[in-house]
PDB file of C-alpha atoms in Angstrom:
ATOM      1  CA  MET A   1      15.458   2.445 -11.685  1.00 38.00           C
ATOM      2  CA  THR A   2      16.813   5.748 -13.028  1.00 40.00           C
ATOM      3  CA  MET A   3      15.464   8.565 -10.857  1.00 45.00           C
ATOM      4  CA  HIS A   4      16.786  11.421 -13.006  1.00 50.00           C
ATOM      5  CA  GLY A   5      17.897  11.689 -16.611  1.00 63.00           C
ATOM      6  CA  LYS A   6      17.360  13.498 -19.898  1.00 71.00           C
ATOM      7  CA  ASP A   7      14.967  12.990 -22.757  1.00 71.00           C
ATOM      8  CA  ILE A   8      15.928  12.636 -26.428  1.00 78.00           C
ATOM      9  CA  ASN A   9      16.270  16.432 -26.748  1.00 84.00           C
ATOM     10  CA  GLY A  10      18.569  16.742 -23.749  1.00 83.00           C
ATOM     11  CA  ASN A  11      15.931  18.218 -21.458  1.00 81.00           C
ATOM     12  CA  PRO A  12      15.624  17.022 -17.849  1.00 74.00           C
ATOM     13  CA  PHE A  13      13.295  14.055 -17.381  1.00 64.00           C
ATOM     14  CA  PRO A  14      11.068  14.297 -15.500  1.00 62.00           C
ATOM     15  CA  PRO A  15      10.922  18.087 -15.927  1.00 67.00           C
ATOM     16  CA  PRO A  16      11.037  20.235 -12.753  1.00 69.00           C
ATOM     17  CA  LEU A  17       7.808  20.462 -10.774  1.00 66.00           C
ATOM     18  CA  SER A  18       6.080  23.788 -10.205  1.00 72.00           C
ATOM     19  CA  GLU A  19       6.339  25.346  -6.738  1.00 75.00           C
ATOM     20  CA  GLU A  20       2.566  25.873  -6.728  1.00 71.00           C
ATOM     21  CA  LEU A  21       2.181  22.163  -6.082  1.00 66.00           C
ATOM     22  CA  CYS A  22       3.340  22.866  -2.495  1.00 69.00           C
ATOM     23  CA  GLU A  23       0.664  25.481  -1.833  1.00 73.00           C
ATOM     24  CA  ASP A  24      -1.920  24.824   0.865  1.00 76.00           C
ATOM     25  CA  ILE A  25      -4.987  22.885  -0.223  1.00 70.00           C
ATOM     26  CA  GLY A  26      -7.992  21.523   1.601  1.00 63.00           C
ATOM     27  CA  SER A  27      -8.646  17.917   2.502  1.00 58.00           C
ATOM     28  CA  ALA A  28      -9.938  17.107  -0.977  1.00 53.00           C
ATOM     29  CA  GLY A  29      -8.327  19.991  -2.821  1.00 50.00           C
ATOM     30  CA  GLU A  30     -11.143  22.445  -2.111  1.00 50.00           C
ATOM     31  CA  GLY A  31      -8.756  25.393  -1.908  1.00 47.00           C
ATOM     32  CA  ILE A  32      -9.959  26.399   1.560  1.00 50.00           C
ATOM     33  CA  SER A  33      -7.784  28.394   3.927  1.00 59.00           C
ATOM     34  CA  GLY A  34      -5.115  26.277   5.552  1.00 74.00           C
ATOM     35  CA  ASP A  35      -4.228  22.698   4.771  1.00 86.00           C
ATOM     36  CA  SER A  36      -5.825  19.925   6.818  1.00 88.00           C
ATOM     37  CA  ASN A  37      -3.385  17.395   5.389  1.00 88.00           C
ATOM     38  CA  LYS A  38      -0.433  19.328   6.803  1.00 88.00           C
ATOM     39  CA  GLU A  39      -2.348  19.844  10.040  1.00 91.00           C
ATOM     40  CA  CYS A  40      -2.852  16.104  10.379  1.00 93.00           C
ATOM     41  CA  ILE A  41       0.826  15.417   9.731  1.00 91.00           C
ATOM     42  CA  ARG A  42       1.803  17.989  12.344  1.00 93.00           C
ATOM     43  CA  GLU A  43      -0.708  17.052  15.055  1.00 94.00           C
ATOM     44  CA  SER A  44      -0.341  13.280  14.589  1.00 95.00           C
ATOM     45  CA  ARG A  45       3.447  13.756  14.666  1.00 95.00           C
ATOM     46  CA  ILE A  46       3.899  11.790  11.454  1.00 94.00           C
ATOM     47  CA  ARG A  47       7.585  11.353  10.744  1.00 92.00           C
ATOM     48  CA  PRO A  48       9.674   9.342   8.292  1.00 90.00           C
ATOM     49  CA  ALA A  49      11.892   6.617   9.717  1.00 88.00           C
ATOM     50  CA  ASN A  50      15.681   6.973   9.634  1.00 81.00           C
ATOM     51  CA  ASN A  51      15.436  10.787   9.656  1.00 78.00           C
ATOM     52  CA  GLY A  52      13.895  10.708   6.213  1.00 76.00           C
ATOM     53  CA  SER A  53      16.628   8.706   4.495  1.00 79.00           C
ATOM     54  CA  LEU A  54      15.090   6.608   1.721  1.00 80.00           C
ATOM     55  CA  THR A  55      18.048   4.286   1.231  1.00 79.00           C
ATOM     56  CA  TYR A  56      19.347   3.542   4.729  1.00 84.00           C
ATOM     57  CA  PRO A  57      20.493  -0.114   4.962  1.00 89.00           C
ATOM     58  CA  THR A  58      19.064  -0.634   8.455  1.00 92.00           C
ATOM     59  CA  VAL A  59      15.824   0.287  10.232  1.00 91.00           C
ATOM     60  CA  SER A  60      15.051   0.882  13.890  1.00 91.00           C
ATOM     61  CA  ILE A  61      12.171  -1.269  15.109  1.00 92.00           C
ATOM     62  CA  ASP A  62      10.076  -1.631  18.262  1.00 90.00           C
ATOM     63  CA  ILE A  63       8.377  -5.024  18.350  1.00 90.00           C
ATOM     64  CA  SER A  64       6.036  -3.831  21.096  1.00 90.00           C
ATOM     65  CA  ASN A  65       4.446  -1.176  18.861  1.00 92.00           C
ATOM     66  CA  HIS A  66       1.727  -3.449  17.485  1.00 93.00           C
ATOM     67  CA  ASN A  67      -1.915  -3.778  18.415  1.00 90.00           C
ATOM     68  CA  LEU A  68      -1.996  -6.804  20.714  1.00 73.00           C
ATOM     69  CA  ALA A  69      -4.194  -9.295  18.906  1.00 47.00           C
ATOM     70  CA  VAL A  70      -5.726 -12.372  20.491  1.00 38.00           C
ATOM     71  CA  GLY A  71      -3.129 -15.114  20.544  1.00 40.00           C
ATOM     72  CA  ASP A  72      -0.111 -12.788  20.410  1.00 49.00           C
ATOM     73  CA  ASP A  73       2.791 -14.031  22.473  1.00 47.00           C
ATOM     74  CA  LYS A  74       2.831 -12.003  25.699  1.00 43.00           C
ATOM     75  CA  LYS A  75       6.634 -12.175  25.816  1.00 43.00           C
ATOM     76  CA  ASN A  76       6.638  -9.641  22.990  1.00 45.00           C
ATOM     77  CA  SER A  77       4.630  -7.079  24.966  1.00 46.00           C
ATOM     78  CA  SER A  78       7.665  -5.377  26.537  1.00 53.00           C
ATOM     79  CA  THR A  79       9.320  -2.470  24.741  1.00 56.00           C
ATOM     80  CA  THR A  80      12.274  -3.662  22.689  1.00 70.00           C
ATOM     81  CA  THR A  81      13.878  -1.233  20.259  1.00 84.00           C
ATOM     82  CA  THR A  82      16.688  -2.457  18.072  1.00 89.00           C
ATOM     83  CA  SER A  83      18.308  -1.869  14.702  1.00 92.00           C
ATOM     84  CA  VAL A  84      17.988  -4.548  12.015  1.00 93.00           C
ATOM     85  CA  SER A  85      18.676  -4.894   8.317  1.00 93.00           C
ATOM     86  CA  ALA A  86      16.011  -3.269   6.159  1.00 94.00           C
ATOM     87  CA  PRO A  87      13.932  -5.786   4.190  1.00 96.00           C
ATOM     88  CA  SER A  88      13.907  -5.542   0.408  1.00 97.00           C
ATOM     89  CA  ILE A  89      10.676  -4.461  -1.249  1.00 97.00           C
ATOM     90  CA  LEU A  90       9.497  -4.126  -4.833  1.00 98.00           C
ATOM     91  CA  CYS A  91       6.902  -1.374  -5.268  1.00 97.00           C
ATOM     92  CA  LEU A  92       4.357  -1.788  -8.046  1.00 97.00           C
ATOM     93  CA  GLY A  93       1.986   0.784  -9.462  1.00 95.00           C
ATOM     94  CA  ASP A  94      -1.117   0.395 -11.588  1.00 95.00           C
ATOM     95  CA  THR A  95      -1.635   3.296 -13.977  1.00 94.00           C
ATOM     96  CA  LEU A  96      -2.517   4.519 -17.479  1.00 93.00           C
ATOM     97  CA  GLU A  97      -0.492   6.373 -20.088  1.00 93.00           C
ATOM     98  CA  ASP A  98      -2.054   9.767 -19.386  1.00 91.00           C
ATOM     99  CA  ALA A  99      -0.657   9.665 -15.826  1.00 92.00           C
ATOM    100  CA  HIS A 100       2.953   8.943 -16.805  1.00 92.00           C
ATOM    101  CA  ALA A 101       4.009  12.596 -16.748  1.00 87.00           C
ATOM    102  CA  THR A 102       1.898  13.552 -13.735  1.00 87.00           C
ATOM    103  CA  ARG A 103       1.070  11.028 -11.032  1.00 90.00           C
ATOM    104  CA  ILE A 104       3.777   8.498 -11.875  1.00 92.00           C
ATOM    105  CA  ARG A 105       6.295  11.288 -12.276  1.00 86.00           C
ATOM    106  CA  ALA A 106       5.399  12.507  -8.788  1.00 87.00           C
ATOM    107  CA  ILE A 107       5.800   8.991  -7.373  1.00 92.00           C
ATOM    108  CA  ARG A 108       9.240   8.646  -8.971  1.00 88.00           C
ATOM    109  CA  GLU A 109      10.469  11.946  -7.601  1.00 85.00           C
ATOM    110  CA  LEU A 110       8.903  11.744  -4.148  1.00 88.00           C
ATOM    111  CA  TRP A 111       9.110   8.219  -2.811  1.00 93.00           C
ATOM    112  CA  ALA A 112       9.821   5.461  -5.352  1.00 93.00           C
ATOM    113  CA  GLY A 113      13.558   5.803  -4.690  1.00 91.00           C
ATOM    114  CA  GLY A 114      12.933   4.405  -1.203  1.00 93.00           C
ATOM    115  CA  CYS A 115      11.836   1.076  -2.654  1.00 95.00           C
ATOM    116  CA  ASP A 116      14.444  -1.431  -3.768  1.00 96.00           C
ATOM    117  CA  GLY A 117      12.705  -1.589  -7.119  1.00 96.00           C
ATOM    118  CA  PHE A 118       9.801   0.190  -8.784  1.00 96.00           C
ATOM    119  CA  VAL A 119       7.701  -0.764 -11.814  1.00 96.00           C
ATOM    120  CA  ALA A 120       4.510   0.822 -13.135  1.00 96.00           C
ATOM    121  CA  PHE A 121       2.075  -1.280 -15.137  1.00 96.00           C
ATOM    122  CA  SER A 122       0.252   0.712 -17.767  1.00 94.00           C
ATOM    123  CA  ASN A 123      -1.494   0.497 -21.122  1.00 94.00           C
ATOM    124  CA  ARG A 124       1.715   1.702 -22.774  1.00 94.00           C
ATOM    125  CA  SER A 125       5.327   0.782 -22.071  1.00 95.00           C
ATOM    126  CA  ASP A 126       7.855   3.515 -21.270  1.00 92.00           C
ATOM    127  CA  PRO A 127      11.349   2.457 -20.135  1.00 90.00           C
ATOM    128  CA  ARG A 128      12.055   5.909 -18.663  1.00 85.00           C
ATOM    129  CA  ILE A 129       9.601   5.326 -15.798  1.00 87.00           C
ATOM    130  CA  PRO A 130       9.798   2.291 -16.144  1.00 91.00           C
ATOM    131  CA  ALA A 131       6.272   1.368 -17.257  1.00 94.00           C
ATOM    132  CA  ILE A 132       5.316  -1.987 -18.735  1.00 95.00           C
ATOM    133  CA  SER A 133       2.225  -2.709 -20.797  1.00 95.00           C
ATOM    134  CA  LEU A 134       0.834  -6.140 -19.985  1.00 91.00           C
ATOM    135  CA  GLU A 135      -1.675  -8.214 -21.882  1.00 91.00           C
ATOM    136  CA  HIS A 136      -4.583  -9.463 -19.822  1.00 92.00           C
ATOM    137  CA  GLU A 137      -8.039 -10.905 -20.296  1.00 92.00           C
ATOM    138  CA  GLY A 138     -10.625  -8.324 -21.294  1.00 91.00           C
ATOM    139  CA  PRO A 139     -10.318  -4.575 -21.907  1.00 90.00           C
ATOM    140  CA  GLU A 140      -8.085  -2.014 -20.216  1.00 91.00           C
ATOM    141  CA  SER A 141     -10.773  -0.489 -18.021  1.00 90.00           C
ATOM    142  CA  TYR A 142     -11.586   0.234 -14.406  1.00 91.00           C
ATOM    143  CA  ASP A 143     -14.296  -2.415 -14.467  1.00 93.00           C
ATOM    144  CA  ASN A 144     -11.700  -5.027 -15.383  1.00 94.00           C
ATOM    145  CA  MET A 145      -9.068  -4.235 -12.754  1.00 94.00           C
ATOM    146  CA  TRP A 146      -8.961  -7.755 -11.338  1.00 96.00           C
ATOM    147  CA  GLN A 147      -7.744  -9.202 -14.629  1.00 96.00           C
ATOM    148  CA  LYS A 148      -5.013  -6.566 -14.878  1.00 96.00           C
ATOM    149  CA  VAL A 149      -3.888  -7.196 -11.300  1.00 96.00           C
ATOM    150  CA  ARG A 150      -3.754 -10.938 -11.967  1.00 97.00           C
ATOM    151  CA  SER A 151      -1.425 -10.241 -14.910  1.00 97.00           C
ATOM    152  CA  ILE A 152       0.731  -7.952 -12.786  1.00 97.00           C
ATOM    153  CA  TRP A 153       1.256 -10.583 -10.113  1.00 97.00           C
ATOM    154  CA  ARG A 154       1.942 -13.257 -12.716  1.00 97.00           C
ATOM    155  CA  PHE A 155       4.598 -11.031 -14.342  1.00 97.00           C
ATOM    156  CA  VAL A 156       6.197 -10.295 -10.971  1.00 98.00           C
ATOM    157  CA  GLY A 157       6.238 -13.995 -10.168  1.00 97.00           C
ATOM    158  CA  ILE A 158       8.098 -14.775 -13.390  1.00 96.00           C
ATOM    159  CA  HIS A 159      10.660 -11.964 -13.232  1.00 97.00           C
ATOM    160  CA  TYR A 160      11.147 -10.772  -9.650  1.00 97.00           C
ATOM    161  CA  ILE A 161       9.972 -13.289  -7.068  1.00 97.00           C
ATOM    162  CA  GLN A 162      13.461 -14.342  -5.943  1.00 97.00           C
ATOM    163  CA  ASP A 163      14.804 -10.792  -5.759  1.00 97.00           C
ATOM    164  CA  TYR A 164      12.698  -9.273  -2.962  1.00 98.00           C
ATOM    165  CA  ASP A 165      11.320 -10.118   0.481  1.00 97.00           C
ATOM    166  CA  TRP A 166       8.118  -8.089   0.044  1.00 98.00           C
ATOM    167  CA  PHE A 167       5.936  -6.832  -2.795  1.00 98.00           C
ATOM    168  CA  TYR A 168       3.757  -3.732  -2.509  1.00 98.00           C
ATOM    169  CA  LEU A 169       0.981  -2.927  -5.000  1.00 98.00           C
ATOM    170  CA  GLY A 170      -1.035   0.283  -5.214  1.00 95.00           C
ATOM    171  CA  GLY A 171      -2.573   2.742  -7.627  1.00 93.00           C
ATOM    172  CA  GLY A 172      -0.984   5.780  -9.176  1.00 89.00           C
ATOM    173  CA  ASP A 173      -2.746   8.206  -6.846  1.00 89.00           C
ATOM    174  CA  LEU A 174      -1.233   7.255  -3.501  1.00 91.00           C
ATOM    175  CA  PHE A 175       1.643   8.449  -1.337  1.00 92.00           C
ATOM    176  CA  LEU A 176       3.874   5.942   0.422  1.00 95.00           C
ATOM    177  CA  MET A 177       6.612   6.419   3.002  1.00 95.00           C
ATOM    178  CA  PRO A 178       8.727   3.380   2.074  1.00 95.00           C
ATOM    179  CA  ASN A 179      11.184   3.920   4.921  1.00 94.00           C
ATOM    180  CA  ASN A 180       8.289   3.632   7.397  1.00 95.00           C
ATOM    181  CA  LEU A 181       6.854   0.637   5.561  1.00 97.00           C
ATOM    182  CA  LYS A 182      10.198  -1.155   5.681  1.00 96.00           C
ATOM    183  CA  ALA A 183      10.535  -0.463   9.403  1.00 95.00           C
ATOM    184  CA  TYR A 184       7.012  -1.770  10.058  1.00 96.00           C
ATOM    185  CA  LEU A 185       7.472  -4.914   7.965  1.00 97.00           C
ATOM    186  CA  ALA A 186      10.794  -5.642   9.669  1.00 96.00           C
ATOM    187  CA  SER A 187       9.165  -5.133  13.065  1.00 95.00           C
ATOM    188  CA  LEU A 188       6.290  -7.440  12.151  1.00 95.00           C
ATOM    189  CA  ALA A 189       8.620 -10.227  11.048  1.00 95.00           C
ATOM    190  CA  HIS A 190      10.868  -9.876  14.103  1.00 93.00           C
ATOM    191  CA  LYS A 191       7.884  -9.778  16.455  1.00 92.00           C
ATOM    192  CA  ASN A 192       6.772 -13.117  15.081  1.00 91.00           C
ATOM    193  CA  GLU A 193      10.329 -14.435  14.734  1.00 93.00           C
ATOM    194  CA  SER A 194       9.566 -15.202  11.108  1.00 93.00           C
ATOM    195  CA  ASP A 195      10.998 -14.804   7.630  1.00 95.00           C
ATOM    196  CA  PRO A 196       8.828 -13.220   4.874  1.00 96.00           C
ATOM    197  CA  THR A 197      10.358 -15.584   2.346  1.00 95.00           C
ATOM    198  CA  THR A 198       8.774 -18.531   4.185  1.00 96.00           C
ATOM    199  CA  LYS A 199       5.964 -16.939   6.242  1.00 97.00           C
ATOM    200  CA  GLU A 200       2.749 -15.738   4.596  1.00 97.00           C
ATOM    201  CA  TYR A 201       1.812 -12.096   5.241  1.00 97.00           C
ATOM    202  CA  TYR A 202      -0.941  -9.915   3.778  1.00 98.00           C
ATOM    203  CA  VAL A 203      -0.507  -6.356   5.046  1.00 97.00           C
ATOM    204  CA  GLY A 204      -2.600  -3.201   4.569  1.00 97.00           C
ATOM    205  CA  ARG A 205      -5.799  -1.481   5.720  1.00 95.00           C
ATOM    206  CA  ARG A 206      -8.281  -4.169   6.616  1.00 93.00           C
ATOM    207  CA  TYR A 207     -11.928  -3.916   5.618  1.00 90.00           C
ATOM    208  CA  ASN A 208     -14.679  -6.216   6.807  1.00 84.00           C
ATOM    209  CA  HIS A 209     -17.544  -6.226   4.343  1.00 76.00           C
ATOM    210  CA  LYS A 210     -20.636  -8.073   5.543  1.00 72.00           C
ATOM    211  CA  ILE A 211     -21.059  -9.746   2.145  1.00 72.00           C
ATOM    212  CA  ARG A 212     -17.625  -9.645   0.538  1.00 73.00           C
ATOM    213  CA  GLY A 213     -15.790 -10.674   3.697  1.00 80.00           C
ATOM    214  CA  PRO A 214     -12.418  -9.418   4.997  1.00 89.00           C
ATOM    215  CA  TYR A 215      -9.811  -7.920   2.673  1.00 93.00           C
ATOM    216  CA  ASN A 216      -7.198  -5.171   2.502  1.00 94.00           C
ATOM    217  CA  SER A 217      -8.271  -2.003   0.718  1.00 93.00           C
ATOM    218  CA  GLY A 218      -6.555  -1.283  -2.570  1.00 93.00           C
ATOM    219  CA  GLY A 219      -6.724   2.467  -1.862  1.00 92.00           C
ATOM    220  CA  PRO A 220      -3.596   2.736   0.310  1.00 94.00           C
ATOM    221  CA  GLY A 221      -2.025  -0.279  -1.363  1.00 96.00           C
ATOM    222  CA  TYR A 222      -1.105  -3.544   0.309  1.00 97.00           C
ATOM    223  CA  ALA A 223       2.052  -5.601   0.788  1.00 98.00           C
ATOM    224  CA  ILE A 224       2.473  -9.347   0.553  1.00 98.00           C
ATOM    225  CA  SER A 225       5.478 -11.420   1.533  1.00 98.00           C
ATOM    226  CA  ARG A 226       7.328 -13.609  -0.939  1.00 98.00           C
ATOM    227  CA  ALA A 227       5.826 -16.698   0.677  1.00 98.00           C
ATOM    228  CA  THR A 228       2.320 -15.316   0.077  1.00 98.00           C
ATOM    229  CA  LEU A 229       3.091 -14.578  -3.562  1.00 98.00           C
ATOM    230  CA  VAL A 230       4.353 -18.133  -4.080  1.00 98.00           C
ATOM    231  CA  LYS A 231       1.127 -19.625  -2.695  1.00 97.00           C
ATOM    232  CA  PHE A 232      -1.072 -17.163  -4.582  1.00 97.00           C
ATOM    233  CA  LEU A 233       0.576 -17.909  -7.922  1.00 97.00           C
ATOM    234  CA  ALA A 234       0.013 -21.618  -7.405  1.00 97.00           C
ATOM    235  CA  ILE A 235      -3.774 -21.133  -7.631  1.00 95.00           C
ATOM    236  CA  ILE A 236      -4.022 -17.854  -9.551  1.00 96.00           C
ATOM    237  CA  ASP A 237      -5.847 -19.546 -12.448  1.00 95.00           C
ATOM    238  CA  ASN A 238      -8.243 -21.504 -10.250  1.00 94.00           C
ATOM    239  CA  GLU A 239     -11.779 -20.232 -10.812  1.00 93.00           C
ATOM    240  CA  LYS A 240     -13.249 -21.847  -7.708  1.00 92.00           C
ATOM    241  CA  PHE A 241     -10.736 -20.471  -5.208  1.00 93.00           C
ATOM    242  CA  CYS A 242      -9.314 -17.434  -7.014  1.00 95.00           C
ATOM    243  CA  PHE A 243     -12.139 -16.258  -9.306  1.00 94.00           C
ATOM    244  CA  ALA A 244      -9.886 -16.363 -12.363  1.00 94.00           C
ATOM    245  CA  ASN A 245     -12.632 -15.418 -14.826  1.00 94.00           C
ATOM    246  CA  GLU A 246     -14.192 -12.601 -12.825  1.00 94.00           C
ATOM    247  CA  ARG A 247     -14.431  -9.180 -14.510  1.00 95.00           C
ATOM    248  CA  THR A 248     -14.661  -6.539 -11.777  1.00 94.00           C
ATOM    249  CA  SER A 249     -13.147  -3.311 -10.477  1.00 94.00           C
ATOM    250  CA  ALA A 250     -12.969  -4.814  -6.976  1.00 92.00           C
ATOM    251  CA  GLU A 251      -9.519  -6.295  -7.392  1.00 95.00           C
ATOM    252  CA  ASP A 252      -8.772  -5.781  -3.695  1.00 95.00           C
ATOM    253  CA  VAL A 253     -11.849  -7.802  -2.720  1.00 94.00           C
ATOM    254  CA  MET A 254     -10.896 -10.600  -5.106  1.00 95.00           C
ATOM    255  CA  MET A 255      -7.358 -10.681  -3.729  1.00 96.00           C
ATOM    256  CA  GLY A 256      -8.629 -10.874  -0.159  1.00 95.00           C
ATOM    257  CA  ARG A 257     -11.071 -13.661  -0.977  1.00 94.00           C
ATOM    258  CA  CYS A 258      -8.456 -15.631  -2.893  1.00 96.00           C
ATOM    259  CA  LEU A 259      -5.874 -15.370  -0.111  1.00 96.00           C
ATOM    260  CA  GLY A 260      -8.570 -16.159   2.432  1.00 95.00           C
ATOM    261  CA  ASN A 261      -9.242 -19.405   0.592  1.00 95.00           C
ATOM    262  CA  LEU A 262      -5.557 -20.180   1.072  1.00 96.00           C
ATOM    263  CA  GLY A 263      -5.852 -19.524   4.801  1.00 96.00           C
ATOM    264  CA  ILE A 264      -3.902 -16.253   4.513  1.00 96.00           C
ATOM    265  CA  ASN A 265      -5.682 -13.483   6.420  1.00 93.00           C
ATOM    266  CA  PHE A 266      -4.913  -9.811   6.809  1.00 93.00           C
ATOM    267  CA  VAL A 267      -2.635  -8.470   9.542  1.00 94.00           C
ATOM    268  CA  ASP A 268      -3.992  -5.956  12.044  1.00 94.00           C
ATOM    269  CA  THR A 269      -1.588  -3.144  11.181  1.00 96.00           C
ATOM    270  CA  ARG A 270      -2.560  -0.735  13.989  1.00 95.00           C
ATOM    271  CA  ASP A 271       0.091   0.379  16.468  1.00 95.00           C
ATOM    272  CA  ALA A 272       0.034  -0.269  20.222  1.00 94.00           C
ATOM    273  CA  LEU A 273      -2.357   2.689  20.715  1.00 95.00           C
ATOM    274  CA  LYS A 274      -4.692   1.385  17.988  1.00 95.00           C
ATOM    275  CA  ARG A 275      -3.741   4.148  15.563  1.00 96.00           C
ATOM    276  CA  GLU A 276      -3.895   3.237  11.883  1.00 96.00           C
ATOM    277  CA  ARG A 277      -0.855   2.951   9.618  1.00 97.00           C
ATOM    278  CA  PHE A 278      -2.657   2.579   6.257  1.00 96.00           C
ATOM    279  CA  HIS A 279      -5.222   5.127   5.067  1.00 94.00           C
ATOM    280  CA  PRO A 280      -7.557   4.818   2.054  1.00 91.00           C
ATOM    281  CA  ILE A 281      -8.407   8.555   1.970  1.00 89.00           C
ATOM    282  CA  ASP A 282      -6.167  11.596   2.387  1.00 88.00           C
ATOM    283  CA  PRO A 283      -4.785  12.444   5.860  1.00 90.00           C
ATOM    284  CA  GLY A 284      -6.873  15.581   6.313  1.00 90.00           C
ATOM    285  CA  TRP A 285     -10.097  13.677   5.750  1.00 88.00           C
ATOM    286  CA  HIS A 286      -9.223  11.057   8.355  1.00 90.00           C
ATOM    287  CA  TYR A 287      -8.088  13.783  10.748  1.00 92.00           C
ATOM    288  CA  ASN A 288     -11.405  15.649  10.475  1.00 90.00           C
ATOM    289  CA  TRP A 289     -13.668  12.609  10.316  1.00 88.00           C
ATOM    290  CA  SER A 290     -16.539  12.277  12.807  1.00 87.00           C
ATOM    291  CA  PRO A 291     -19.561   9.950  13.055  1.00 84.00           C
ATOM    292  CA  ALA A 292     -21.709  12.819  11.741  1.00 82.00           C
ATOM    293  CA  GLN A 293     -19.697  12.974   8.490  1.00 76.00           C
ATOM    294  CA  LYS A 294     -21.843  12.854   5.354  1.00 72.00           C
ATOM    295  CA  GLN A 295     -19.005  12.185   2.904  1.00 69.00           C
ATOM    296  CA  ASN A 296     -17.846   8.641   2.136  1.00 69.00           C
ATOM    297  CA  VAL A 297     -20.531   7.114   4.353  1.00 71.00           C
ATOM    298  CA  TRP A 298     -19.562   3.669   3.032  1.00 77.00           C
ATOM    299  CA  TRP A 299     -16.217   3.797   4.797  1.00 77.00           C
ATOM    300  CA  PRO A 300     -17.214   3.440   8.488  1.00 77.00           C
ATOM    301  CA  LYS A 301     -19.475   0.532   7.573  1.00 79.00           C
ATOM    302  CA  GLN A 302     -16.399  -1.445   6.550  1.00 82.00           C
ATOM    303  CA  GLN A 303     -14.683  -0.723   9.871  1.00 81.00           C
ATOM    304  CA  VAL A 304     -17.260  -2.539  11.991  1.00 75.00           C
ATOM    305  CA  GLY A 305     -15.501  -4.301  14.863  1.00 79.00           C
ATOM    306  CA  TRP A 306     -12.636  -1.822  15.024  1.00 85.00           C
ATOM    307  CA  GLU A 307     -12.821   1.492  16.828  1.00 87.00           C
ATOM    308  CA  ILE A 308     -12.257   4.497  14.549  1.00 90.00           C
ATOM    309  CA  LEU A 309     -10.055   6.973  16.401  1.00 93.00           C
ATOM    310  CA  GLN A 310     -10.585  10.654  15.713  1.00 93.00           C
ATOM    311  CA  GLY A 311      -8.464  13.780  15.497  1.00 94.00           C
ATOM    312  CA  LYS A 312      -4.732  13.381  15.981  1.00 96.00           C
ATOM    313  CA  ASP A 313      -5.207   9.732  16.938  1.00 96.00           C
ATOM    314  CA  CYS A 314      -6.514   8.878  13.462  1.00 94.00           C
ATOM    315  CA  CYS A 315      -3.037   8.204  12.185  1.00 96.00           C
ATOM    316  CA  ALA A 316       0.011   6.479  13.603  1.00 96.00           C
ATOM    317  CA  PRO A 317       3.233   8.544  13.580  1.00 95.00           C
ATOM    318  CA  ASP A 318       4.835   5.860  11.414  1.00 95.00           C
ATOM    319  CA  VAL A 319       2.162   5.708   8.676  1.00 92.00           C
TER     320      VAL A 319
END
């Protein structure tokens, strides 16, 4: 992936970003005094791994910093910090042409360089990003996201499956700290003494819908191991188990149900203090959330069974 270059006229591509983009904004961009997103980052002590380096070859892990789930091996409950090789990860983005110069540009400049590969899937190809236009069943529309996502995973399976340990898929409106994600994924694999090329993992922010069942939210993106991708691709066209003909915006639900039918369930990604690592809404919103909140009332209903921590405990330092 080329992070910086020039267009056909010799101008920098992407062009420099305006400094006003760093001005304080409210939780949802309301323009209120202060910036609750920055406040959350400060108070929750959110920090990038490896002192912010996006390309460090190793990561420091603590296999004790996981929420102790039922059945976890108690021998892993003691603090053990060590340095290991960073896993390789391909980051994938779903987008549209009108976001190439804005959202995707921001992703390229801010965090995509921390992934070992980055590809955006759009309705128009652009090798400068790079963005690839894929054919899929049905129209290019929000209500047909599942068909687009199926095409994305099929393309990745054909071209990239042997090149990476992990594959991360999200929309064009998210922010990822890939150095933290790599450290977490390495810690998860070492905790379980497993290899992501042979062990199935499905990692993200778990939801538990009373009708739809458990799945990882597409909002913050989710990661799957190579072993999971291999099994998924084997039944991707199966209507009974993988809903191959479904036309829906709920691609994350479909993915969760399909993997569930394979016996692959989500990982509880909370840290040892039950703080969340993946967040479907912006940091300031999570930081200020309370049970009396009137906005996004659907969200707590999908967290039934898991305590929602408030204030600075909303977010793990290694989000």
